[in-house]
CSV table of C-alpha atoms in Angstrom, one decimal:
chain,number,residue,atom,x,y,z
A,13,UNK,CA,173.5,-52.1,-11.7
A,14,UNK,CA,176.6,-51.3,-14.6
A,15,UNK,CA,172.7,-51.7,-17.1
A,16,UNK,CA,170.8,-49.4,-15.4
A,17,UNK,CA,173.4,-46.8,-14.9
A,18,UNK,CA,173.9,-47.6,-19.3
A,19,UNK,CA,170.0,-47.7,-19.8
A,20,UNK,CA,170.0,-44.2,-18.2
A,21,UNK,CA,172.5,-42.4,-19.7
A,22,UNK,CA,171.2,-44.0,-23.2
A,23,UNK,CA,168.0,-42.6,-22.5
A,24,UNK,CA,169.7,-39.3,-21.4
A,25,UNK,CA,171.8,-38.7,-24.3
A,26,UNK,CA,168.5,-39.5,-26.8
A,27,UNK,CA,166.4,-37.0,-25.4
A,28,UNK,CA,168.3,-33.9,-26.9
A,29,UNK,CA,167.1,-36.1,-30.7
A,30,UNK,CA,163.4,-36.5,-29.1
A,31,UNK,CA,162.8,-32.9,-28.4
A,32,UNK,CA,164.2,-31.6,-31.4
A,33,UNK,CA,160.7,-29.7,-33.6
A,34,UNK,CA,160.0,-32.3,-36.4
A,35,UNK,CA,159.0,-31.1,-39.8
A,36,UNK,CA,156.0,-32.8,-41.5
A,37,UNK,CA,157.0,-32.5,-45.8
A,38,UNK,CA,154.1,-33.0,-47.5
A,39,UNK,CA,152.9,-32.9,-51.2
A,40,UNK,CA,149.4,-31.8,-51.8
A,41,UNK,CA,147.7,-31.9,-55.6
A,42,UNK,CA,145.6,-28.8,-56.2
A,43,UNK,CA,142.5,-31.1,-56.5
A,44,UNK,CA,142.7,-32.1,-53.1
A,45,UNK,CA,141.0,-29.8,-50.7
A,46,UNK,CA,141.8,-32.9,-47.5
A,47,UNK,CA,145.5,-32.2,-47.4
A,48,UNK,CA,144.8,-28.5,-46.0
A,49,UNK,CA,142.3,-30.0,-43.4
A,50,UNK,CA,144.7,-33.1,-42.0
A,51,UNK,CA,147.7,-30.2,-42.2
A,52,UNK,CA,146.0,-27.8,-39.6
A,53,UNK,CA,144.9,-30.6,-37.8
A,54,UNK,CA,149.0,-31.7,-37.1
A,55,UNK,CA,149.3,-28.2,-36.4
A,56,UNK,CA,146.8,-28.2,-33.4
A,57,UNK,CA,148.6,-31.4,-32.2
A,58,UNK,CA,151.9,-29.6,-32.3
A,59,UNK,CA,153.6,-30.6,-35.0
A,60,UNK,CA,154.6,-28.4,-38.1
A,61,UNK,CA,154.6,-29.2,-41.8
A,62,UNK,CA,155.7,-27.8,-45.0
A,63,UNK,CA,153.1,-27.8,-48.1
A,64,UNK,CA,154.5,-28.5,-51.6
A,65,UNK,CA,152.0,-28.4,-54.3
């Protein structure tokens, strides 16, 4: 019982980190025109990124 009750409050106390927005860095050269594409396609999905050329 004394694992479950830890298992729980483990899982409790980690989903505060799980929610929290991620931010996607990523480095695009100006030649590539496929770093744009897979960028708004994270976006649909939810997730956010910062482009750095």
């Amino acid at each position: 019982m004394k694992k479950v009750v830890l298992m729980a409050l483990a899982l409790g106390l980690s989903l505060p980190a799980m929610a929290s927005e991620k931010v996607i860095d990523m480095y695009k050269s100006e030649n590539c025109g496929c770093c744009s594409l897979w960028g708004k396609a994270m976006e649909k999905t939810g997730l956010k990124y910062e482009l750095t050329s």
